[in-house]
Amino acid sequence: MKNNTGKKITKLIVMLVCGLFIAGVMGTASPASVLATVSGDRVPPRIFGILIDGADFVNGYGRMATVTVSACDVQSGLGEESFACTGPYSDGSQDIDCGALAYGDNHFEVTENGTYYFAVKDLAGNTAVVNSEINCIDKEGPERRDIHSYIPGAVNGYGREVTLTIEAEDLKSGMAEEAYSFDGGETFTAENFHTFSENTEEVFVYRDALGNESSDDVVIECIDDQPPAIRAVKEEPISGRNGYGLTTQLCVDAADTKSGLSKYAYSFDDGKTYVSENRAEFSGNGVCLIRVRDGLGNETRKVATVSTVDGSGPAVVVSGNPTATVNTNVTLTVSVADSEAGLSSLWYQNDAVKSKKIVERYNGEKRGKEKVTITQNGTYTFFAYDELGNETKKSVTVSKIDRSYRSSSSTIRVTTPVSSARSSSSSRERSVTIGGDSSASSSSSRKSVVIGGGTGYSEEEDDYFDDEGGQTLFVGVSDNSVDDGPMNEEVYVPDTDVLMGELEENLSEGPIVGIDYPDEPADEGPTRGQIIAMGIGIVMGLLGLLMLILWKLGIITPSKLLRGTVSGEENRTADLQDTLADDDTTGTL
């Protein structure tokens, strides 16, 4: 854009100088000599001034400059279009072809710094050339020196907020009054700092007085507003058995990738207290509210459950204590269970004998059932222990045993096994015969004896005896006969004292203790072994009938026949049968 005012002033000055010069010459020379001088002009114009100016200059700089060339010629003079400009060049050593230049007036607009050549041509065609270095053009933005960050309360280089400060300068036109933008140039401020409270990516812009801008892409990632990560919470019983303990501990696995965990990072009471250890011990089950915090106070909350503390003893149930008077032993069923650490042992103690005696030991089993035969009245306390030593006591008072009590009829029942087959049972069950002090014995207190193999039932629900593999037979005295099934045989004896006397002769002093592992009676149909046993029973029945006929005829007696044809154990069975026959016992065996 041309500056007309400057152009006119410059033109007037040039005309005035040239006019004075010509007037002086003409005052001393004739017109003829003047024309002769012009026609023989070999002197180039004189360039005596170059003026650089700009409408938007700030501190001597602008985005564009106007250059005005001042020159004169004392002979042929200058025409309307006597000035030319070429450039910019990197230096002032260029060879300029003045004939190839485009001439015009003496004003030129330049927008780049560099070396410019200005040529002036007079009317005679003589040219003068000068160069000028122009460096007042400012088209570059400010230069950033540095960006400082300040994080209040920083932990490991992270904080809740950060303040960024820009250091920038412009060596030409200088910085603008509102030079800084922290939002990509949407708004500018005179302050060269800004505070951020979240991570972001932003463009910082800064500009000079002429509006030239510079920018930087800034990534802010030093803000830590995220809580730690709780990766796992593990429950570990202390000195436990089978996954349970008297106490347990919760172990927290947590991490924070920015500011890191606090020195006291863990709370197991929902933030009331914080500790440095990532584990805590508990003596009871329940819900635990866990908090974990990082170095800046960001927290993560998690609900955990404590479930492996076993602080209670096993469950104990005792059944079978009669409510009516009996003249036999009493069989109690002691059922124990511990679904946590598991069973360790079962003990009993008589009120007359203060020392404990073992009933059974376990190895962490969850359930157990023991058949305990009580031989005399008294209070019996059962102690059940789990694998952690937790104890449960259960006392039972037996008071209905009366050895002098007799009903209208009495039956001695000898049972033979229905089958040697056994069905499986998920819980252990044993039979134990106990009484009072084991050092005290009485024939009236011993009414059961192990003499063979078999099973037996009584009308009492818990008075059940079984063997393990057909090795044990319990013979008991009861007031009522019981049908033991089609394969069982009963021998009725009018006077039981005879047989009981013989049985008591074989009993040792003190209570009898026997243990077996009975299975529940199978519900399926007869097995192969049962069918074979049934066939053998039929054959033996027919053989017995034949022997009876031969005995009635006096040909042979059953005892001689058995002793001559069967094994020693069968001979002992035959002796028992002969004893029952001599006592006028009725029934078949």
XYZ file of C-alpha atoms in Angstrom:
589
model
C 0.000 0.000 0.000
C 1.569 3.361 -1.142
C 1.937 6.399 1.095
C 0.783 9.357 -1.143
C 1.598 12.066 1.396
C 5.236 11.036 1.696
C 5.408 10.663 -2.044
C 4.266 14.212 -2.669
C 6.637 15.675 -0.098
C 9.556 13.755 -1.540
C 8.672 14.866 -5.059
C 8.542 18.486 -4.033
C 11.909 18.230 -2.357
C 13.441 16.643 -5.443
C 11.912 19.276 -7.748
C 13.083 22.047 -5.494
C 16.644 20.787 -5.377
C 16.766 20.149 -9.097
C 15.159 23.526 -9.848
C 17.679 25.376 -7.779
C 20.438 23.437 -9.413
C 19.151 24.184 -12.936
C 18.493 27.828 -12.120
C 22.051 28.273 -10.995
C 23.348 26.708 -14.141
C 21.082 28.718 -16.392
C 22.024 31.914 -14.645
C 25.603 31.468 -15.761
C 25.065 29.847 -19.130
C 23.230 30.637 -22.246
C 20.293 28.565 -23.435
C 22.380 27.181 -26.202
C 24.978 25.806 -23.818
C 22.272 24.218 -21.625
C 20.794 22.326 -24.529
C 24.257 21.275 -25.564
C 24.882 19.925 -22.056
C 21.605 17.942 -22.001
C 22.210 16.478 -25.400
C 25.660 15.323 -24.332
C 24.550 14.033 -20.814
C 26.745 11.232 -19.683
C 26.345 11.739 -15.948
C 24.001 9.340 -14.068
C 21.436 10.629 -11.589
C 22.374 11.140 -7.998
C 20.572 9.044 -5.322
C 20.801 10.886 -2.060
C 18.201 9.274 0.187
C 16.239 6.083 0.993
C 13.375 6.426 3.499
C 11.831 3.341 5.120
C 8.507 3.699 6.933
C 5.376 1.699 7.785
C 1.880 2.435 8.979
C 1.824 -0.534 11.504
C 5.321 -0.115 12.856
C 5.790 -1.017 16.510
C 9.206 -0.551 17.970
C 10.515 0.066 14.438
C 9.050 -3.098 13.019
C 6.045 -3.877 10.930
C 4.605 -6.600 8.812
C 5.154 -4.350 5.714
C 7.426 -1.337 4.982
C 7.259 1.510 2.440
C 10.598 2.502 0.865
C 10.912 5.959 -0.764
C 13.958 6.681 -2.953
C 15.171 10.290 -3.306
C 17.311 11.174 -6.396
C 18.044 14.036 -8.870
C 19.699 14.618 -12.181
C 21.201 18.066 -13.010
C 21.481 17.572 -16.717
C 18.776 15.724 -18.541
C 16.675 15.392 -15.433
C 14.315 12.639 -14.194
C 11.106 11.537 -15.759
C 7.794 10.349 -14.223
C 8.917 6.760 -14.221
C 12.610 6.875 -13.357
C 12.776 4.522 -10.344
C 13.067 0.738 -10.105
C 13.545 -1.789 -7.254
C 14.688 -5.400 -7.186
C 15.208 -7.791 -4.289
C 15.363 -9.012 -1.642
C 18.711 -10.724 -1.935
C 20.705 -12.462 0.715
C 23.628 -10.069 0.320
C 24.695 -6.880 -1.545
C 26.931 -8.354 -4.253
C 24.414 -8.847 -7.028
C 24.972 -7.723 -10.627
C 21.911 -5.738 -11.634
C 20.774 -5.432 -15.246
C 19.245 -1.992 -15.143
C 17.791 -2.332 -18.620
C 15.652 -5.254 -17.559
C 14.073 -3.416 -14.628
C 10.565 -2.062 -14.564
C 10.651 1.623 -13.758
C 8.018 3.652 -12.015
C 7.670 6.150 -9.252
C 10.016 6.322 -6.273
C 7.824 4.418 -3.712
C 8.106 0.666 -3.056
C 6.331 -1.688 -0.598
C 8.405 -4.551 0.837
C 7.213 -7.474 3.043
C 10.429 -9.398 3.506
C 13.735 -8.560 5.063
C 16.856 -8.668 2.871
C 19.056 -6.677 0.503
C 17.187 -4.560 -2.034
C 18.679 -2.744 -5.126
C 17.220 0.605 -6.187
C 17.938 2.028 -9.683
C 17.325 5.582 -10.954
C 17.373 6.477 -14.676
C 17.536 10.032 -16.049
C 16.013 11.198 -19.291
C 19.263 10.640 -21.142
C 19.223 6.982 -20.119
C 21.977 7.193 -17.544
C 21.315 4.977 -14.472
C 22.494 4.966 -10.909
C 22.115 1.899 -8.608
C 22.358 1.630 -4.806
C 21.489 -1.232 -2.383
C 19.942 -1.084 1.039
C 19.552 -3.689 3.792
C 15.976 -3.828 5.082
C 15.372 -5.718 8.377
C 12.334 -4.002 9.817
C 9.863 -6.644 8.718
C 8.428 -8.717 11.636
C 6.349 -11.669 10.512
C 7.476 -14.241 13.072
C 5.755 -15.071 16.333
C 7.377 -14.906 19.765
C 9.909 -17.477 20.809
C 9.073 -19.761 23.763
C 11.934 -20.120 26.166
C 10.408 -22.521 28.702
C 7.232 -23.806 30.394
C 7.394 -24.223 34.164
C 5.068 -26.426 36.219
C 4.193 -26.142 39.875
C 2.293 -28.980 41.625
C 1.167 -28.127 45.177
C 1.715 -31.051 47.558
C 3.205 -33.204 44.830
C 3.744 -36.903 45.574
C 5.998 -38.750 43.160
C 5.453 -35.966 40.624
C 1.650 -36.068 40.840
C -0.846 -33.744 42.440
C -4.465 -32.673 42.512
C -3.655 -29.630 40.311
C -0.778 -28.083 38.383
C 0.068 -24.469 37.449
C 1.894 -23.950 34.120
C 3.887 -20.760 33.392
C 5.100 -19.788 29.897
C 8.350 -17.913 29.357
C 8.334 -16.324 25.866
C 9.854 -13.222 24.215
C 9.801 -11.326 20.939
C 12.982 -9.427 20.011
C 11.372 -7.326 17.290
C 7.974 -5.827 17.838
C 7.748 -7.295 21.357
C 4.947 -9.186 23.122
C 1.340 -8.168 22.832
C -0.445 -6.653 25.782
C -2.589 -9.807 26.087
C -0.135 -12.274 24.736
C -1.064 -15.666 26.205
C -3.755 -18.233 25.451
C -4.118 -21.597 27.189
C -7.118 -22.809 25.198
C -5.834 -22.944 21.655
C -6.204 -19.210 20.917
C -9.867 -18.806 21.809
C -9.091 -16.398 24.610
C -5.974 -14.383 25.488
C -4.777 -12.983 28.774
C -1.912 -10.841 29.981
C -0.997 -13.483 32.600
C 1.509 -16.031 31.449
C 0.343 -18.815 33.845
C -2.718 -21.032 34.232
C -3.855 -23.721 36.711
C -5.255 -27.079 35.580
C -7.114 -29.576 37.803
C -7.449 -32.455 35.360
C -5.307 -34.169 32.790
C -5.765 -32.839 29.292
C -4.121 -32.057 25.954
C -4.114 -28.365 25.084
C -2.566 -25.865 22.630
C -0.775 -22.894 24.199
C -0.635 -19.788 21.955
C 1.431 -16.627 22.493
C 1.594 -13.587 20.200
C 3.653 -10.423 19.623
C 2.540 -6.824 19.241
C 1.997 -7.252 15.510
C -0.239 -10.300 16.015
C 2.322 -12.863 14.958
C 1.633 -16.107 16.888
C 3.563 -19.124 18.103
C 2.062 -22.253 19.681
C 2.945 -25.472 21.502
C 1.028 -28.688 22.052
C 1.036 -29.374 25.787
C 0.019 -32.711 27.345
C -0.915 -32.563 31.032
C -0.802 -35.937 32.773
C 0.496 -35.118 36.246
C -2.968 -34.872 37.811
C -3.823 -37.862 40.043
C -7.547 -37.888 40.683
C -7.985 -41.660 40.429
C -8.140 -43.986 43.489
C -5.888 -47.007 43.925
C -6.816 -50.361 42.428
C -7.729 -53.190 44.822
C -6.745 -56.242 42.828
C -7.678 -58.934 45.364
C -8.649 -59.561 48.991
C -7.569 -62.952 50.330
C -8.732 -64.605 53.533
C -6.068 -66.697 55.271
C -6.883 -68.614 58.496
C -4.153 -68.384 61.129
C -2.892 -71.813 62.312
C -5.982 -73.274 60.702
C -7.248 -76.733 59.944
C -9.332 -77.684 56.938
C -9.575 -74.041 55.878
C -10.696 -72.677 59.270
C -8.931 -71.144 62.245
C -9.626 -69.624 65.635
C -8.593 -66.360 63.957
C -8.149 -65.352 60.355
C -6.662 -62.455 58.453
C -7.635 -60.491 55.376
C -4.779 -59.643 53.006
C -5.333 -56.774 50.545
C -3.476 -56.631 47.238
C -3.624 -53.002 46.031
C -1.535 -50.696 43.840
C -1.456 -47.113 42.561
C 0.525 -46.334 39.414
C 0.658 -42.533 39.894
C 1.191 -40.960 43.298
C 1.490 -44.425 44.869
C -0.058 -45.758 48.051
C -0.025 -43.690 51.212
C 2.301 -44.620 54.063
C -0.821 -45.510 56.041
C -2.895 -46.763 53.165
C -5.191 -49.454 54.608
C -8.333 -49.209 56.690
C -10.357 -52.213 57.814
C -13.013 -50.224 59.701
C -14.444 -48.109 56.869
C -11.969 -45.269 57.248
C -11.965 -44.762 61.032
C -8.322 -45.762 61.320
C -5.545 -46.399 58.814
C -2.529 -48.681 59.125
C 0.566 -49.349 57.061
C 0.088 -53.137 56.961
C -2.051 -54.561 54.200
C -3.477 -57.271 56.475
C -5.641 -57.394 59.579
C -6.590 -60.214 61.974
C -10.171 -61.097 62.902
C -11.564 -63.350 65.634
C -15.106 -63.549 64.316
C -16.939 -63.864 61.043
C -18.789 -60.955 59.474
C -18.561 -58.119 56.970
C -15.441 -55.941 56.733
C -15.423 -52.527 55.028
C -11.986 -51.990 53.498
C -10.569 -48.700 52.265
C -7.275 -48.110 50.456
C -5.924 -44.617 49.750
C -3.045 -43.226 47.706
C -0.539 -40.516 48.562
C -2.987 -37.762 47.555
C -5.938 -39.134 49.532
C -7.828 -40.752 46.672
C -9.655 -43.789 48.111
C -11.096 -47.089 46.940
C -13.717 -48.872 49.065
C -14.436 -52.607 49.020
C -16.735 -54.862 51.040
C -15.152 -58.160 52.140
C -16.585 -61.091 54.069
C -14.793 -62.925 56.889
C -16.033 -66.518 56.893
C -13.218 -68.854 58.025
C -13.247 -68.202 61.783
C -14.331 -71.268 63.749
C -14.875 -70.265 67.347
C -17.616 -72.705 68.301
C -17.574 -76.376 69.200
C -19.270 -79.194 67.317
C -23.008 -79.773 67.401
C -23.956 -82.655 69.739
C -27.298 -84.470 69.831
C -27.936 -87.397 72.192
C -31.017 -89.565 71.640
C -32.312 -92.898 72.899
C -32.628 -92.091 76.610
C -35.742 -94.087 77.686
C -38.626 -92.425 79.473
C -40.035 -95.743 80.767
C -38.403 -98.265 83.120
C -36.272 -100.969 81.458
C -34.320 -103.883 82.889
C -31.781 -103.886 80.072
C -28.884 -101.710 79.065
C -29.728 -98.377 77.449
C -28.284 -97.549 74.057
C -27.738 -93.862 73.426
C -27.012 -92.490 69.980
C -24.541 -89.607 70.099
C -24.510 -87.653 66.844
C -21.760 -85.071 66.390
C -21.146 -82.697 63.521
C -18.777 -79.846 62.711
C -19.067 -78.305 59.265
C -16.045 -76.022 59.720
C -12.703 -77.303 61.045
C -14.091 -80.841 61.418
C -14.285 -83.291 64.317
C -11.324 -84.258 66.457
C -12.622 -86.538 69.233
C -15.548 -87.551 71.404
C -15.151 -88.255 75.133
C -17.483 -89.152 78.004
C -17.427 -88.763 81.762
C -19.609 -90.455 84.402
C -20.719 -88.421 87.376
C -19.263 -91.142 89.588
C -15.903 -91.136 87.780
C -14.480 -87.689 87.152
C -11.819 -88.685 84.629
C -12.695 -88.456 80.942
C -12.633 -91.508 78.735
C -12.336 -91.570 74.997
C -15.231 -92.752 72.886
C -13.816 -92.105 69.433
C -11.158 -90.111 67.603
C -11.690 -88.454 64.258
C -9.482 -86.900 61.634
C -11.347 -83.800 60.586
C -14.489 -85.664 59.616
C -17.591 -83.519 59.365
C -20.027 -85.981 60.971
C -19.977 -88.903 63.342
C -22.523 -91.147 65.048
C -21.670 -93.355 67.993
C -23.848 -96.044 69.611
C -23.172 -95.940 73.343
C -24.604 -98.668 75.589
C -25.155 -97.505 79.179
C -25.072 -100.347 81.739
C -26.185 -98.437 84.829
C -27.990 -95.267 85.802
C -26.125 -92.025 86.162
C -25.314 -88.713 84.542
C -23.080 -89.008 81.501
C -21.435 -85.968 79.978
C -20.203 -86.123 76.405
C -17.360 -83.819 75.285
C -17.007 -83.168 71.548
C -13.919 -81.380 70.226
C -13.179 -80.032 66.770
C -9.760 -79.837 65.126
C -9.160 -76.373 66.605
C -9.881 -77.433 70.178
C -13.350 -75.914 70.430
C -15.408 -77.902 72.950
C -19.084 -78.738 73.309
C -20.469 -80.477 76.429
C -23.733 -82.407 76.492
C -24.993 -84.097 79.670
C -27.610 -86.865 79.792
C -29.038 -88.438 82.927
C -30.039 -92.121 82.583
C -32.411 -93.114 85.387
C -34.757 -95.776 84.020
C -32.552 -98.895 84.330
C -34.008 -101.303 86.948
C -32.519 -104.810 86.922
C -35.267 -106.121 89.233
C -37.975 -105.018 86.902
C -39.700 -107.896 85.005
C -42.635 -107.846 82.652
C -45.181 -110.657 82.240
C -43.093 -112.447 79.628
C -39.416 -112.589 78.844
C -37.684 -113.613 75.655
C -34.098 -114.494 74.908
C -33.526 -113.589 71.306
C -30.667 -115.062 69.293
C -30.480 -113.731 65.777
C -28.573 -114.982 62.782
C -27.417 -112.622 60.051
C -29.794 -111.990 57.180
C -26.865 -111.410 54.835
C -23.204 -110.534 55.037
C -23.735 -107.779 52.471
C -23.496 -104.176 53.760
C -24.733 -100.937 52.227
C -22.530 -97.852 52.382
C -23.198 -95.023 54.829
C -22.023 -91.432 54.567
C -21.504 -91.031 58.337
C -19.530 -93.103 60.821
C -21.476 -95.007 63.447
C -20.116 -97.222 66.189
C -21.384 -99.049 69.248
C -19.714 -98.589 72.613
C -20.814 -100.199 75.855
C -20.017 -98.125 78.914
C -21.129 -98.091 82.515
C -19.931 -96.484 85.650
C -16.474 -96.989 87.077
C -14.776 -99.662 84.986
C -13.250 -101.174 88.126
C -16.674 -101.995 89.556
C -18.448 -104.980 88.003
C -21.706 -106.774 88.588
C -23.292 -109.678 86.812
C -26.566 -107.840 86.778
C -24.995 -104.992 84.833
C -23.808 -107.200 81.994
C -26.692 -108.209 79.772
C -24.963 -108.175 76.379
C -22.144 -110.304 75.075
C -20.319 -110.725 71.788
C -20.668 -114.355 70.718
C -20.886 -114.502 66.937
C -22.015 -112.650 63.825
C -25.383 -111.077 63.078
C -27.729 -108.167 63.499
C -30.425 -107.375 66.006
C -33.256 -104.939 66.504
C -35.437 -104.095 69.453
C -38.559 -102.014 69.813
C -36.384 -99.106 70.974
C -35.521 -97.045 67.912
C -31.850 -96.706 68.803
C -31.361 -100.221 70.172
C -29.774 -101.439 66.977
C -26.762 -103.687 66.696
C -24.825 -104.697 63.649
C -21.482 -106.256 62.915
C -18.691 -105.416 60.497
C -18.422 -108.127 57.895
C -20.438 -110.652 59.879
C -17.961 -110.913 62.781
C -20.068 -109.852 65.772
C -23.393 -110.983 67.246
C -25.043 -109.206 70.142
C -27.349 -111.360 72.275
C -29.639 -109.326 74.510
C -32.487 -109.909 76.910
C -35.698 -108.060 76.153
C -39.213 -108.135 77.469
C -40.864 -108.539 74.076
C -40.003 -110.676 71.122
C -39.335 -108.941 67.851
C -39.715 -110.318 64.373
C -36.253 -109.951 62.859
C -37.261 -110.923 59.350
C -37.778 -114.125 57.401
C -34.156 -115.303 57.768
C -33.915 -114.691 61.529
C -34.833 -117.398 64.016
C -35.889 -116.882 67.611
C -35.543 -119.341 70.459
C -38.111 -118.879 73.214
C -37.006 -119.905 76.685
C -39.684 -120.018 79.451
C -37.123 -119.329 82.183
C -34.374 -116.931 81.167
C -32.359 -117.245 84.340
C -30.807 -120.546 83.191
C -29.396 -119.171 79.964
C -28.397 -115.848 81.515
C -26.532 -117.709 84.212
C -24.560 -119.667 81.636
C -23.879 -116.517 79.663
C -22.694 -114.585 82.701
C -20.154 -117.318 83.512
C -18.324 -116.343 80.308
C -18.275 -112.599 81.035
C -15.151 -110.869 82.336
C -15.292 -108.464 85.214
C -16.241 -104.858 84.388
C -18.417 -103.333 81.661
C -18.218 -104.730 78.143
C -17.010 -102.415 75.400
C -17.555 -103.328 71.780
C -17.212 -101.175 68.668
C -18.645 -101.889 65.246
C -19.361 -99.972 62.044
C -22.911 -100.779 60.967
C -24.405 -99.827 57.672
C -27.983 -99.031 57.006
C -30.032 -102.018 55.851
C -30.094 -102.172 52.087
C -33.351 -101.276 50.419
C -32.595 -103.227 47.230
C -33.810 -106.754 46.426
C -31.861 -109.857 47.494
C -28.303 -109.963 46.269
C -26.573 -112.986 44.863
C -25.125 -113.738 48.273
C -28.539 -113.494 49.849
C -30.019 -115.893 47.304
C -27.211 -118.381 47.999
C -27.733 -117.925 51.722
C -31.448 -118.570 51.313
C -30.719 -121.768 49.392
C -28.296 -122.917 52.038
C -30.894 -122.123 54.703
C -33.513 -124.246 52.982
C -31.073 -127.157 52.629
C -30.045 -126.813 56.263
C -33.702 -126.735 57.293
C -34.396 -129.968 55.424
C -31.268 -131.509 56.876
C -32.381 -130.464 60.355
C -35.783 -132.041 59.793
C -34.078 -135.278 58.680
C -31.857 -135.255 61.766
C -34.900 -134.701 63.967
C -36.620 -137.733 62.465
C -33.454 -139.855 62.920
C -33.138 -138.603 66.486
C -36.752 -139.524 67.255
C -36.037 -143.011 65.911
C -32.930 -143.195 68.096
C -30.637 -143.745 65.177
C -28.495 -140.650 65.712
C -28.329 -137.551 67.891
C -27.745 -134.055 66.450
C -24.650 -133.442 68.574
C -22.902 -136.589 67.357
C -23.721 -135.858 63.797
C -22.443 -132.258 63.976
C -19.243 -133.175 65.761
C -18.466 -135.744 63.176
C -19.080 -133.693 60.050
C -18.481 -129.946 60.621
C -15.680 -127.596 61.667
C -14.684 -126.570 65.186
C -16.594 -123.233 65.082
C -19.740 -125.089 63.922
C -19.203 -127.558 66.777
C -19.338 -124.570 69.192
C -22.571 -123.451 67.583
C -23.936 -127.006 67.980
C -22.957 -126.968 71.663
C -24.972 -123.742 72.128
C -27.915 -125.397 70.349
C -27.650 -128.500 72.592
C -27.650 -126.231 75.652
C -30.787 -124.493 74.457
C -32.431 -127.972 73.760
C -31.550 -129.254 77.258
C -33.310 -126.156 78.684
C -36.499 -127.149 76.858
C -36.138 -124.078 74.513
C -38.727 -124.066 71.765
C -38.170 -122.850 68.217
C -35.803 -123.741 65.431
C -32.190 -122.589 64.899
